Amino acid sequence: GAVVSQHPSRVICKSGTSVKIECRSLDFQATTMFWYRQFPKKSLMLMATSNEGSKATYEQGVEKDKFLINHASLTLSTLTVTSAHPEDSSFYICSARVGLAGVYKNEQFFGPGTRLTVL
Amino acid sequence: KNEVEQSPQNLTAQEGEFITINCSYSVGISALHWLQQHPGGGIVSLFMLSSGKKKHGRLIATINIQEKHSSLHITASHPRDSAVYICGTGGGADGLTFGKGTHLIIQP
């Protein structure tokens, strides 16, 4: 149990286009989802925290108008990279936090990641 | 702010060797995660620890809360274990802070 999926796993797009990445908790309800970004040869960096039905909280230095996060349900959060540029090319990973009840209470589970290449 | 340090940064070993990767952090945490990232990028979650020790197959993870330190061990290492191993701390309502990862290469 406790599986998180991301779609797509890889995407290549032209500069100026927008790209949407989906993060789904397949067998549990996620009260909170987190989005991370990994630059080449760097550690994973938290971009934003997303709670269902409310606005995402962005980390310092992350442009909220550039990286739009929607958490419309307890099983789905989306990250849209708007007007993508080559410097947005990166590996994006989501995680989903289980609620405060059940076997996996308060644990975080990670999606496999999405590799974005902007040409 | 939590600082997470991993050591070694790079490790090359022969097949069959016992592998240890270390993770130290600076502030008290609710949980520590070990992730595996293969070439090509896909992330696999290995362990989440809040105390003690966990074992899954040839992988063992331990954590010492008082010393703010965790280790990931691989017994009877195999070339398919070659990957980047990433330690992340935090949890609960907060996102995680990650180390830079340990690049492990197991040679046949």
mmCIF file with all atom_site columns, C-alpha atoms in Angstrom:
data_model
loop_
_atom_site.group_PDB
_atom_site.id
_atom_site.type_symbol
_atom_site.label_atom_id
_atom_site.label_alt_id
_atom_site.label_comp_id
_atom_site.label_asym_id
_atom_site.label_entity_id
_atom_site.label_seq_id
_atom_site.pdbx_PDB_ins_code
_atom_site.Cartn_x
_atom_site.Cartn_y
_atom_site.Cartn_z
_atom_site.occupancy
_atom_site.B_iso_or_equiv
_atom_site.pdbx_formal_charge
_atom_site.auth_seq_id
_atom_site.auth_comp_id
_atom_site.auth_asym_id
_atom_site.auth_atom_id
_atom_site.pdbx_PDB_model_num
ATOM 1   C CA . GLY A 1 1   ? 0.000  0.000  0.000   1.00 0.00 ? 1   GLY A CA 1
ATOM 2   C CA . ALA A 1 2   ? 0.863  3.727  0.118   1.00 0.00 ? 2   ALA A CA 1
ATOM 3   C CA . VAL A 1 3   ? 1.829  4.239  -3.524  1.00 0.00 ? 3   VAL A CA 1
ATOM 4   C CA . VAL A 1 4   ? 2.386  7.632  -5.100  1.00 0.00 ? 4   VAL A CA 1
ATOM 5   C CA . SER A 1 5   ? 2.460  8.019  -8.867  1.00 0.00 ? 5   SER A CA 1
ATOM 6   C CA . GLN A 1 6   ? 3.639  10.861 -11.060 1.00 0.00 ? 6   GLN A CA 1
ATOM 7   C CA . HIS A 1 7   ? 2.734  11.552 -14.637 1.00 0.00 ? 7   HIS A CA 1
ATOM 8   C CA . PRO A 1 8   ? 4.451  11.981 -16.959 1.00 0.00 ? 8   PRO A CA 1
ATOM 9   C CA . SER A 1 9   ? 7.751  10.383 -16.025 1.00 0.00 ? 9   SER A CA 1
ATOM 10  C CA . ARG A 1 10  ? 9.558  12.337 -18.720 1.00 0.00 ? 10  ARG A CA 1
ATOM 11  C CA . VAL A 1 11  ? 8.558  15.348 -20.751 1.00 0.00 ? 11  VAL A CA 1
ATOM 12  C CA . ILE A 1 12  ? 10.324 17.415 -23.371 1.00 0.00 ? 12  ILE A CA 1
ATOM 13  C CA . CYS A 1 13  ? 8.820  20.737 -24.356 1.00 0.00 ? 13  CYS A CA 1
ATOM 14  C CA . LYS A 1 14  ? 9.663  23.866 -26.254 1.00 0.00 ? 14  LYS A CA 1
ATOM 15  C CA . SER A 1 15  ? 10.618 27.070 -24.516 1.00 0.00 ? 15  SER A CA 1
ATOM 16  C CA . GLY A 1 16  ? 7.574  29.204 -23.756 1.00 0.00 ? 16  GLY A CA 1
ATOM 17  C CA . THR A 1 17  ? 5.104  26.369 -23.359 1.00 0.00 ? 17  THR A CA 1
ATOM 18  C CA . SER A 1 18  ? 3.493  25.236 -20.100 1.00 0.00 ? 18  SER A CA 1
ATOM 19  C CA . VAL A 1 19  ? 3.846  21.758 -18.664 1.00 0.00 ? 19  VAL A CA 1
ATOM 20  C CA . LYS A 1 20  ? 1.606  20.078 -16.108 1.00 0.00 ? 20  LYS A CA 1
ATOM 21  C CA . ILE A 1 21  ? 2.883  17.333 -13.810 1.00 0.00 ? 21  ILE A CA 1
ATOM 22  C CA . GLU A 1 22  ? 0.433  15.212 -11.839 1.00 0.00 ? 22  GLU A CA 1
ATOM 23  C CA . CYS A 1 23  ? 1.032  13.603 -8.464  1.00 0.00 ? 23  CYS A CA 1
ATOM 24  C CA . ARG A 1 24  ? -1.474 11.028 -7.266  1.00 0.00 ? 24  ARG A CA 1
ATOM 25  C CA . SER A 1 25  ? -1.792 9.019  -4.084  1.00 0.00 ? 25  SER A CA 1
ATOM 26  C CA . LEU A 1 26  ? -3.193 5.749  -5.371  1.00 0.00 ? 26  LEU A CA 1
ATOM 27  C CA . ASP A 1 27  ? -4.419 3.994  -2.260  1.00 0.00 ? 27  ASP A CA 1
ATOM 28  C CA . PHE A 1 28  ? -4.624 6.618  0.463   1.00 0.00 ? 28  PHE A CA 1
ATOM 29  C CA . GLN A 1 29  ? -5.810 10.144 1.049   1.00 0.00 ? 29  GLN A CA 1
ATOM 30  C CA . ALA A 1 30  ? -3.025 12.683 1.315   1.00 0.00 ? 30  ALA A CA 1
ATOM 31  C CA . THR A 1 31  ? -3.706 15.633 3.538   1.00 0.00 ? 31  THR A CA 1
ATOM 32  C CA . THR A 1 32  ? -0.541 17.300 2.335   1.00 0.00 ? 32  THR A CA 1
ATOM 33  C CA . MET A 1 33  ? 1.579  16.959 -0.766  1.00 0.00 ? 33  MET A CA 1
ATOM 34  C CA . PHE A 1 34  ? 5.064  18.339 -1.207  1.00 0.00 ? 34  PHE A CA 1
ATOM 35  C CA . TRP A 1 35  ? 6.886  19.286 -4.399  1.00 0.00 ? 35  TRP A CA 1
ATOM 36  C CA . TYR A 1 36  ? 10.660 19.037 -4.666  1.00 0.00 ? 36  TYR A CA 1
ATOM 37  C CA . ARG A 1 37  ? 13.130 19.907 -7.374  1.00 0.00 ? 37  ARG A CA 1
ATOM 38  C CA . GLN A 1 38  ? 16.521 18.393 -8.021  1.00 0.00 ? 38  GLN A CA 1
ATOM 39  C CA . PHE A 1 39  ? 19.190 20.312 -9.882  1.00 0.00 ? 39  PHE A CA 1
ATOM 40  C CA . PRO A 1 40  ? 21.997 18.307 -11.520 1.00 0.00 ? 40  PRO A CA 1
ATOM 41  C CA . LYS A 1 41  ? 24.373 16.921 -8.914  1.00 0.00 ? 41  LYS A CA 1
ATOM 42  C CA . LYS A 1 42  ? 22.478 18.728 -6.146  1.00 0.00 ? 42  LYS A CA 1
ATOM 43  C CA . SER A 1 43  ? 20.209 17.573 -3.369  1.00 0.00 ? 43  SER A CA 1
ATOM 44  C CA . LEU A 1 44  ? 16.442 17.610 -3.514  1.00 0.00 ? 44  LEU A CA 1
ATOM 45  C CA . MET A 1 45  ? 15.073 21.029 -2.584  1.00 0.00 ? 45  MET A CA 1
ATOM 46  C CA . LEU A 1 46  ? 11.582 21.655 -1.248  1.00 0.00 ? 46  LEU A CA 1
ATOM 47  C CA . MET A 1 47  ? 9.650  23.964 -3.554  1.00 0.00 ? 47  MET A CA 1
ATOM 48  C CA . ALA A 1 48  ? 6.226  24.121 -1.964  1.00 0.00 ? 48  ALA A CA 1
ATOM 49  C CA . THR A 1 49  ? 3.783  22.515 0.423   1.00 0.00 ? 49  THR A CA 1
ATOM 50  C CA . SER A 1 50  ? 0.282  21.892 -0.839  1.00 0.00 ? 50  SER A CA 1
ATOM 51  C CA . ASN A 1 51  ? -2.785 21.239 1.310   1.00 0.00 ? 51  ASN A CA 1
ATOM 52  C CA . GLU A 1 52  ? -6.027 20.084 -0.214  1.00 0.00 ? 52  GLU A CA 1
ATOM 53  C CA . GLY A 1 53  ? -8.432 22.940 -0.846  1.00 0.00 ? 53  GLY A CA 1
ATOM 54  C CA . SER A 1 54  ? -6.054 25.741 0.094   1.00 0.00 ? 54  SER A CA 1
ATOM 55  C CA . LYS A 1 55  ? -3.278 27.751 -1.506  1.00 0.00 ? 55  LYS A CA 1
ATOM 56  C CA . ALA A 1 56  ? 0.181  26.226 -1.621  1.00 0.00 ? 56  ALA A CA 1
ATOM 57  C CA . THR A 1 57  ? 2.941  27.562 0.587   1.00 0.00 ? 57  THR A CA 1
ATOM 58  C CA . TYR A 1 58  ? 6.083  28.268 -1.415  1.00 0.00 ? 58  TYR A CA 1
ATOM 59  C CA . GLU A 1 59  ? 9.648  28.181 -0.144  1.00 0.00 ? 59  GLU A CA 1
ATOM 60  C CA . GLN A 1 60  ? 11.733 31.304 -0.333  1.00 0.00 ? 60  GLN A CA 1
ATOM 61  C CA . GLY A 1 61  ? 13.029 31.914 -3.828  1.00 0.00 ? 61  GLY A CA 1
ATOM 62  C CA . VAL A 1 62  ? 10.400 29.816 -5.600  1.00 0.00 ? 62  VAL A CA 1
ATOM 63  C CA . GLU A 1 63  ? 8.216  31.860 -7.958  1.00 0.00 ? 63  GLU A CA 1
ATOM 64  C CA . LYS A 1 64  ? 4.583  31.012 -7.288  1.00 0.00 ? 64  LYS A CA 1
ATOM 65  C CA . ASP A 1 65  ? 3.462  32.491 -10.619 1.00 0.00 ? 65  ASP A CA 1
ATOM 66  C CA . LYS A 1 66  ? 5.994  30.332 -12.401 1.00 0.00 ? 66  LYS A CA 1
ATOM 67  C CA . PHE A 1 67  ? 5.214  27.106 -10.604 1.00 0.00 ? 67  PHE A CA 1
ATOM 68  C CA . LEU A 1 68  ? 1.453  26.834 -10.182 1.00 0.00 ? 68  LEU A CA 1
ATOM 69  C CA . ILE A 1 69  ? 0.287  24.213 -7.718  1.00 0.00 ? 69  ILE A CA 1
ATOM 70  C CA . ASN A 1 70  ? -3.274 22.949 -7.513  1.00 0.00 ? 70  ASN A CA 1
ATOM 71  C CA . HIS A 1 71  ? -4.382 20.450 -4.876  1.00 0.00 ? 71  HIS A CA 1
ATOM 72  C CA . ALA A 1 72  ? -7.976 19.881 -5.892  1.00 0.00 ? 72  ALA A CA 1
ATOM 73  C CA . SER A 1 73  ? -8.577 16.607 -4.075  1.00 0.00 ? 73  SER A CA 1
ATOM 74  C CA . LEU A 1 74  ? -7.074 14.426 -1.371  1.00 0.00 ? 74  LEU A CA 1
ATOM 75  C CA . THR A 1 75  ? -5.489 12.203 -4.009  1.00 0.00 ? 75  THR A CA 1
ATOM 76  C CA . LEU A 1 76  ? -4.264 14.641 -6.647  1.00 0.00 ? 76  LEU A CA 1
ATOM 77  C CA . SER A 1 77  ? -1.908 17.588 -6.779  1.00 0.00 ? 77  SER A CA 1
ATOM 78  C CA . THR A 1 78  ? -0.625 19.186 -9.961  1.00 0.00 ? 78  THR A CA 1
ATOM 79  C CA . LEU A 1 79  ? 2.430  21.312 -10.636 1.00 0.00 ? 79  LEU A CA 1
ATOM 80  C CA . THR A 1 80  ? 2.300  23.483 -13.744 1.00 0.00 ? 80  THR A CA 1
ATOM 81  C CA . VAL A 1 81  ? 5.516  25.013 -14.991 1.00 0.00 ? 81  VAL A CA 1
ATOM 82  C CA . THR A 1 82  ? 4.353  28.075 -16.887 1.00 0.00 ? 82  THR A CA 1
ATOM 83  C CA . SER A 1 83  ? 6.210  29.619 -19.825 1.00 0.00 ? 83  SER A CA 1
ATOM 84  C CA . ALA A 1 84  ? 8.971  27.092 -19.400 1.00 0.00 ? 84  ALA A CA 1
ATOM 85  C CA . HIS A 1 85  ? 12.573 28.045 -20.089 1.00 0.00 ? 85  HIS A CA 1
ATOM 86  C CA . PRO A 1 86  ? 15.656 25.856 -20.417 1.00 0.00 ? 86  PRO A CA 1
ATOM 87  C CA . GLU A 1 87  ? 16.697 26.757 -16.853 1.00 0.00 ? 87  GLU A CA 1
ATOM 88  C CA . ASP A 1 88  ? 13.492 25.072 -15.643 1.00 0.00 ? 88  ASP A CA 1
ATOM 89  C CA . SER A 1 89  ? 14.860 21.768 -16.904 1.00 0.00 ? 89  SER A CA 1
ATOM 90  C CA . SER A 1 90  ? 15.109 19.614 -13.818 1.00 0.00 ? 90  SER A CA 1
ATOM 91  C CA . PHE A 1 91  ? 13.846 16.563 -11.983 1.00 0.00 ? 91  PHE A CA 1
ATOM 92  C CA . TYR A 1 92  ? 10.608 17.229 -10.105 1.00 0.00 ? 92  TYR A CA 1
ATOM 93  C CA . ILE A 1 93  ? 9.459  14.926 -7.317  1.00 0.00 ? 93  ILE A CA 1
ATOM 94  C CA . CYS A 1 94  ? 6.333  14.926 -5.212  1.00 0.00 ? 94  CYS A CA 1
ATOM 95  C CA . SER A 1 95  ? 5.600  13.309 -1.902  1.00 0.00 ? 95  SER A CA 1
ATOM 96  C CA . ALA A 1 96  ? 2.298  12.738 -0.179  1.00 0.00 ? 96  ALA A CA 1
ATOM 97  C CA . ARG A 1 97  ? 1.706  12.744 3.561   1.00 0.00 ? 97  ARG A CA 1
ATOM 98  C CA . VAL A 1 98  ? -0.785 10.369 5.084   1.00 0.00 ? 98  VAL A CA 1
ATOM 99  C CA . GLY A 1 99  ? -3.234 11.727 7.632   1.00 0.00 ? 99  GLY A CA 1
ATOM 100 C CA . LEU A 1 100 ? -3.119 11.154 11.344  1.00 0.00 ? 100 LEU A CA 1
ATOM 101 C CA . ALA A 1 101 ? -4.890 7.793  11.393  1.00 0.00 ? 101 ALA A CA 1
ATOM 102 C CA . GLY A 1 102 ? -4.111 4.309  10.196  1.00 0.00 ? 102 GLY A CA 1
ATOM 103 C CA . VAL A 1 103 ? -0.988 2.203  9.786   1.00 0.00 ? 103 VAL A CA 1
ATOM 104 C CA . TYR A 1 104 ? 0.931  4.832  7.835   1.00 0.00 ? 104 TYR A CA 1
ATOM 105 C CA . LYS A 1 105 ? -0.178 7.827  9.849   1.00 0.00 ? 105 LYS A CA 1
ATOM 106 C CA . ASN A 1 106 ? 1.892  10.932 9.288   1.00 0.00 ? 106 ASN A CA 1
ATOM 107 C CA . GLU A 1 107 ? 4.328  9.183  6.933   1.00 0.00 ? 107 GLU A CA 1
ATOM 108 C CA . GLN A 1 108 ? 5.460  10.649 3.630   1.00 0.00 ? 108 GLN A CA 1
ATOM 109 C CA . PHE A 1 109 ? 5.593  8.585  0.458   1.00 0.00 ? 109 PHE A CA 1
ATOM 110 C CA . PHE A 1 110 ? 7.452  9.641  -2.641  1.00 0.00 ? 110 PHE A CA 1
ATOM 111 C CA . GLY A 1 111 ? 6.555  9.594  -6.291  1.00 0.00 ? 111 GLY A CA 1
ATOM 112 C CA . PRO A 1 112 ? 9.142  8.346  -8.776  1.00 0.00 ? 112 PRO A CA 1
ATOM 113 C CA . GLY A 1 113 ? 9.765  11.806 -10.212 1.00 0.00 ? 113 GLY A CA 1
ATOM 114 C CA . THR A 1 114 ? 9.327  13.626 -13.525 1.00 0.00 ? 114 THR A CA 1
ATOM 115 C CA . ARG A 1 115 ? 12.248 14.684 -15.675 1.00 0.00 ? 115 ARG A CA 1
ATOM 116 C CA . LEU A 1 116 ? 11.498 17.915 -17.519 1.00 0.00 ? 116 LEU A CA 1
ATOM 117 C CA . THR A 1 117 ? 13.655 19.031 -20.431 1.00 0.00 ? 117 THR A CA 1
ATOM 118 C CA . VAL A 1 118 ? 12.943 22.415 -21.962 1.00 0.00 ? 118 VAL A CA 1
ATOM 119 C CA . LEU A 1 119 ? 14.469 22.995 -25.377 1.00 0.00 ? 119 LEU A CA 1
ATOM 120 C CA . LYS B 2 1   ? 17.534 25.307 10.001  1.00 0.00 ? 1   LYS B CA 1
ATOM 121 C CA . ASN B 2 2   ? 18.300 21.623 9.722   1.00 0.00 ? 2   ASN B CA 1
ATOM 122 C CA . GLU B 2 3   ? 21.566 20.738 8.019   1.00 0.00 ? 3   GLU B CA 1
ATOM 123 C CA . VAL B 2 4   ? 21.908 17.240 6.615   1.00 0.00 ? 4   VAL B CA 1
ATOM 124 C CA . GLU B 2 5   ? 25.329 15.828 5.835   1.00 0.00 ? 5   GLU B CA 1
ATOM 125 C CA . GLN B 2 6   ? 26.009 12.537 4.127   1.00 0.00 ? 6   GLN B CA 1
ATOM 126 C CA . SER B 2 7   ? 29.239 10.615 3.930   1.00 0.00 ? 7   SER B CA 1
ATOM 127 C CA . PRO B 2 8   ? 30.934 9.472  1.900   1.00 0.00 ? 8   PRO B CA 1
ATOM 128 C CA . GLN B 2 9   ? 29.937 11.505 -1.161  1.00 0.00 ? 9   GLN B CA 1
ATOM 129 C CA . ASN B 2 10  ? 31.267 8.808  -3.460  1.00 0.00 ? 10  ASN B CA 1
ATOM 130 C CA . LEU B 2 11  ? 31.900 5.155  -2.765  1.00 0.00 ? 11  LEU B CA 1
ATOM 131 C CA . THR B 2 12  ? 33.204 2.430  -5.052  1.00 0.00 ? 12  THR B CA 1
ATOM 132 C CA . ALA B 2 13  ? 33.308 -1.127 -3.768  1.00 0.00 ? 13  ALA B CA 1
ATOM 133 C CA . GLN B 2 14  ? 33.589 -4.671 -5.008  1.00 0.00 ? 14  GLN B CA 1
ATOM 134 C CA . GLU B 2 15  ? 30.626 -6.972 -5.321  1.00 0.00 ? 15  GLU B CA 1
ATOM 135 C CA . GLY B 2 16  ? 29.922 -8.737 -2.054  1.00 0.00 ? 16  GLY B CA 1
ATOM 136 C CA . GLU B 2 17  ? 31.314 -6.040 0.208   1.00 0.00 ? 17  GLU B CA 1
ATOM 137 C CA . PHE B 2 18  ? 29.411 -4.669 3.197   1.00 0.00 ? 18  PHE B CA 1
ATOM 138 C CA . ILE B 2 19  ? 28.467 -1.051 2.531   1.00 0.00 ? 19  ILE B CA 1
ATOM 139 C CA . THR B 2 20  ? 27.790 1.707  5.062   1.00 0.00 ? 20  THR B CA 1
ATOM 140 C CA . ILE B 2 21  ? 26.466 5.149  4.205   1.00 0.00 ? 21  ILE B CA 1
ATOM 141 C CA . ASN B 2 22  ? 26.146 7.739  6.953   1.00 0.00 ? 22  ASN B CA 1
ATOM 142 C CA . CYS B 2 23  ? 23.775 10.640 7.515   1.00 0.00 ? 23  CYS B CA 1
ATOM 143 C CA . SER B 2 24  ? 24.064 13.297 10.210  1.00 0.00 ? 24  SER B CA 1
ATOM 144 C CA . TYR B 2 25  ? 21.622 16.086 10.920  1.00 0.00 ? 25  TYR B CA 1
ATOM 145 C CA . SER B 2 26  ? 21.740 19.144 13.128  1.00 0.00 ? 26  SER B CA 1
ATOM 146 C CA . VAL B 2 27  ? 18.323 19.498 14.779  1.00 0.00 ? 27  VAL B CA 1
ATOM 147 C CA . GLY B 2 28  ? 15.811 17.131 16.306  1.00 0.00 ? 28  GLY B CA 1
ATOM 148 C CA . ILE B 2 29  ? 13.483 15.515 13.803  1.00 0.00 ? 29  ILE B CA 1
ATOM 149 C CA . SER B 2 30  ? 10.333 13.444 13.710  1.00 0.00 ? 30  SER B CA 1
ATOM 150 C CA . ALA B 2 31  ? 11.463 11.121 10.947  1.00 0.00 ? 31  ALA B CA 1
ATOM 151 C CA . LEU B 2 32  ? 14.347 10.285 8.638   1.00 0.00 ? 32  LEU B CA 1
ATOM 152 C CA . HIS B 2 33  ? 13.978 8.903  5.119   1.00 0.00 ? 33  HIS B CA 1
ATOM 153 C CA . TRP B 2 34  ? 16.378 6.959  2.940   1.00 0.00 ? 34  TRP B CA 1
ATOM 154 C CA . LEU B 2 35  ? 15.763 7.164  -0.800  1.00 0.00 ? 35  LEU B CA 1
ATOM 155 C CA . GLN B 2 36  ? 17.426 5.417  -3.715  1.00 0.00 ? 36  GLN B CA 1
ATOM 156 C CA . GLN B 2 37  ? 17.861 7.071  -7.102  1.00 0.00 ? 37  GLN B CA 1
ATOM 157 C CA . HIS B 2 38  ? 19.034 5.036  -10.054 1.00 0.00 ? 38  HIS B CA 1
ATOM 158 C CA . PRO B 2 39  ? 20.686 6.451  -13.185 1.00 0.00 ? 39  PRO B CA 1
ATOM 159 C CA . GLY B 2 40  ? 17.836 7.916  -15.197 1.00 0.00 ? 40  GLY B CA 1
ATOM 160 C CA . GLY B 2 41  ? 16.411 9.502  -12.088 1.00 0.00 ? 41  GLY B CA 1
ATOM 161 C CA . GLY B 2 42  ? 13.564 7.418  -10.677 1.00 0.00 ? 42  GLY B CA 1
ATOM 162 C CA . ILE B 2 43  ? 13.199 7.718  -6.902  1.00 0.00 ? 43  ILE B CA 1
ATOM 163 C CA . VAL B 2 44  ? 12.481 4.703  -4.721  1.00 0.00 ? 44  VAL B CA 1
ATOM 164 C CA . SER B 2 45  ? 11.692 5.126  -1.053  1.00 0.00 ? 45  SER B CA 1
ATOM 165 C CA . LEU B 2 46  ? 13.703 2.635  1.011   1.00 0.00 ? 46  LEU B CA 1
ATOM 166 C CA . PHE B 2 47  ? 13.001 3.428  4.651   1.00 0.00 ? 47  PHE B CA 1
ATOM 167 C CA . MET B 2 48  ? 11.327 5.842  6.992   1.00 0.00 ? 48  MET B CA 1
ATOM 168 C CA . LEU B 2 49  ? 12.738 5.762  10.510  1.00 0.00 ? 49  LEU B CA 1
ATOM 169 C CA . SER B 2 50  ? 11.856 7.522  13.710  1.00 0.00 ? 50  SER B CA 1
ATOM 170 C CA . SER B 2 51  ? 13.825 5.241  16.049  1.00 0.00 ? 51  SER B CA 1
ATOM 171 C CA . GLY B 2 52  ? 15.804 2.023  16.186  1.00 0.00 ? 52  GLY B CA 1
ATOM 172 C CA . LYS B 2 53  ? 16.424 -0.140 13.194  1.00 0.00 ? 53  LYS B CA 1
ATOM 173 C CA . LYS B 2 54  ? 14.625 -1.432 10.109  1.00 0.00 ? 54  LYS B CA 1
ATOM 174 C CA . LYS B 2 55  ? 15.575 -4.215 7.714   1.00 0.00 ? 55  LYS B CA 1
ATOM 175 C CA . HIS B 2 56  ? 14.366 -4.979 4.223   1.00 0.00 ? 56  HIS B CA 1
ATOM 176 C CA . GLY B 2 57  ? 16.147 -7.740 2.388   1.00 0.00 ? 57  GLY B CA 1
ATOM 177 C CA . ARG B 2 58  ? 19.842 -6.855 2.233   1.00 0.00 ? 58  ARG B CA 1
ATOM 178 C CA . LEU B 2 59  ? 19.250 -3.298 3.374   1.00 0.00 ? 59  LEU B CA 1
ATOM 179 C CA . ILE B 2 60  ? 19.403 -2.212 6.999   1.00 0.00 ? 60  ILE B CA 1
ATOM 180 C CA . ALA B 2 61  ? 18.788 1.293  8.309   1.00 0.00 ? 61  ALA B CA 1
ATOM 181 C CA . THR B 2 62  ? 19.529 2.478  11.818  1.00 0.00 ? 62  THR B CA 1
ATOM 182 C CA . ILE B 2 63  ? 19.002 5.751  13.596  1.00 0.00 ? 63  ILE B CA 1
ATOM 183 C CA . ASN B 2 64  ? 20.413 7.186  16.825  1.00 0.00 ? 64  ASN B CA 1
ATOM 184 C CA . ILE B 2 65  ? 18.180 10.046 17.869  1.00 0.00 ? 65  ILE B CA 1
ATOM 185 C CA . GLN B 2 66  ? 20.508 11.249 20.629  1.00 0.00 ? 66  GLN B CA 1
ATOM 186 C CA . GLU B 2 67  ? 23.501 11.438 18.303  1.00 0.00 ? 67  GLU B CA 1
ATOM 187 C CA . LYS B 2 68  ? 21.408 12.738 15.366  1.00 0.00 ? 68  LYS B CA 1
ATOM 188 C CA . HIS B 2 69  ? 22.851 10.115 13.101  1.00 0.00 ? 69  HIS B CA 1
ATOM 189 C CA . SER B 2 70  ? 21.590 7.406  10.786  1.00 0.00 ? 70  SER B CA 1
ATOM 190 C CA . SER B 2 71  ? 23.319 4.716  8.789   1.00 0.00 ? 71  SER B CA 1
ATOM 191 C CA . LEU B 2 72  ? 22.242 2.713  5.775   1.00 0.00 ? 72  LEU B CA 1
ATOM 192 C CA . HIS B 2 73  ? 23.925 -0.653 5.372   1.00 0.00 ? 73  HIS B CA 1
ATOM 193 C CA . ILE B 2 74  ? 23.932 -2.947 2.367   1.00 0.00 ? 74  ILE B CA 1
ATOM 194 C CA . THR B 2 75  ? 25.002 -6.529 2.933   1.00 0.00 ? 75  THR B CA 1
ATOM 195 C CA . ALA B 2 76  ? 26.400 -8.717 0.128   1.00 0.00 ? 76  ALA B CA 1
ATOM 196 C CA . SER B 2 77  ? 26.431 -5.760 -2.248  1.00 0.00 ? 77  SER B CA 1
ATOM 197 C CA . HIS B 2 78  ? 25.625 -6.311 -5.912  1.00 0.00 ? 78  HIS B CA 1
ATOM 198 C CA . PRO B 2 79  ? 26.183 -4.189 -9.034  1.00 0.00 ? 79  PRO B CA 1
ATOM 199 C CA . ARG B 2 80  ? 22.444 -3.522 -9.190  1.00 0.00 ? 80  ARG B CA 1
ATOM 200 C CA . ASP B 2 81  ? 22.812 -1.663 -5.880  1.00 0.00 ? 81  ASP B CA 1
ATOM 201 C CA . SER B 2 82  ? 24.750 1.012  -7.775  1.00 0.00 ? 82  SER B CA 1
ATOM 202 C CA . ALA B 2 83  ? 22.736 4.196  -7.321  1.00 0.00 ? 83  ALA B CA 1
ATOM 203 C CA . VAL B 2 84  ? 22.602 7.455  -5.437  1.00 0.00 ? 84  VAL B CA 1
ATOM 204 C CA . TYR B 2 85  ? 21.387 7.071  -1.861  1.00 0.00 ? 85  TYR B CA 1
ATOM 205 C CA . ILE B 2 86  ? 19.763 10.132 -0.358  1.00 0.00 ? 86  ILE B CA 1
ATOM 206 C CA . CYS B 2 87  ? 18.981 10.864 3.260   1.00 0.00 ? 87  CYS B CA 1
ATOM 207 C CA . GLY B 2 88  ? 16.168 13.263 4.132   1.00 0.00 ? 88  GLY B CA 1
ATOM 208 C CA . THR B 2 89  ? 15.014 14.487 7.523   1.00 0.00 ? 89  THR B CA 1
ATOM 209 C CA . GLY B 2 90  ? 11.914 16.148 8.890   1.00 0.00 ? 90  GLY B CA 1
ATOM 210 C CA . GLY B 2 91  ? 8.411  14.933 8.400   1.00 0.00 ? 91  GLY B CA 1
ATOM 211 C CA . GLY B 2 92  ? 5.015  15.481 9.853   1.00 0.00 ? 92  GLY B CA 1
ATOM 212 C CA . ALA B 2 93  ? 3.519  18.626 8.424   1.00 0.00 ? 93  ALA B CA 1
ATOM 213 C CA . ASP B 2 94  ? 6.850  19.821 7.066   1.00 0.00 ? 94  ASP B CA 1
ATOM 214 C CA . GLY B 2 95  ? 8.713  19.015 3.903   1.00 0.00 ? 95  GLY B CA 1
ATOM 215 C CA . LEU B 2 96  ? 12.027 17.225 4.199   1.00 0.00 ? 96  LEU B CA 1
ATOM 216 C CA . THR B 2 97  ? 15.565 18.544 4.106   1.00 0.00 ? 97  THR B CA 1
ATOM 217 C CA . PHE B 2 98  ? 17.863 16.329 2.099   1.00 0.00 ? 98  PHE B CA 1
ATOM 218 C CA . GLY B 2 99  ? 21.553 15.588 1.999   1.00 0.00 ? 99  GLY B CA 1
ATOM 219 C CA . LYS B 2 100 ? 23.478 15.754 -1.261  1.00 0.00 ? 100 LYS B CA 1
ATOM 220 C CA . GLY B 2 101 ? 23.448 12.021 -1.694  1.00 0.00 ? 101 GLY B CA 1
ATOM 221 C CA . THR B 2 102 ? 26.040 9.274  -1.794  1.00 0.00 ? 102 THR B CA 1
ATOM 222 C CA . HIS B 2 103 ? 27.030 7.944  -5.208  1.00 0.00 ? 103 HIS B CA 1
ATOM 223 C CA . LEU B 2 104 ? 27.598 4.218  -4.833  1.00 0.00 ? 104 LEU B CA 1
ATOM 224 C CA . ILE B 2 105 ? 29.214 2.050  -7.492  1.00 0.00 ? 105 ILE B CA 1
ATOM 225 C CA . ILE B 2 106 ? 29.491 -1.681 -6.982  1.00 0.00 ? 106 ILE B CA 1
ATOM 226 C CA . GLN B 2 107 ? 31.931 -3.277 -9.348  1.00 0.00 ? 107 GLN B CA 1
ATOM 227 C CA . PRO B 2 108 ? 31.519 -6.937 -10.395 1.00 0.00 ? 108 PRO B CA 1
#
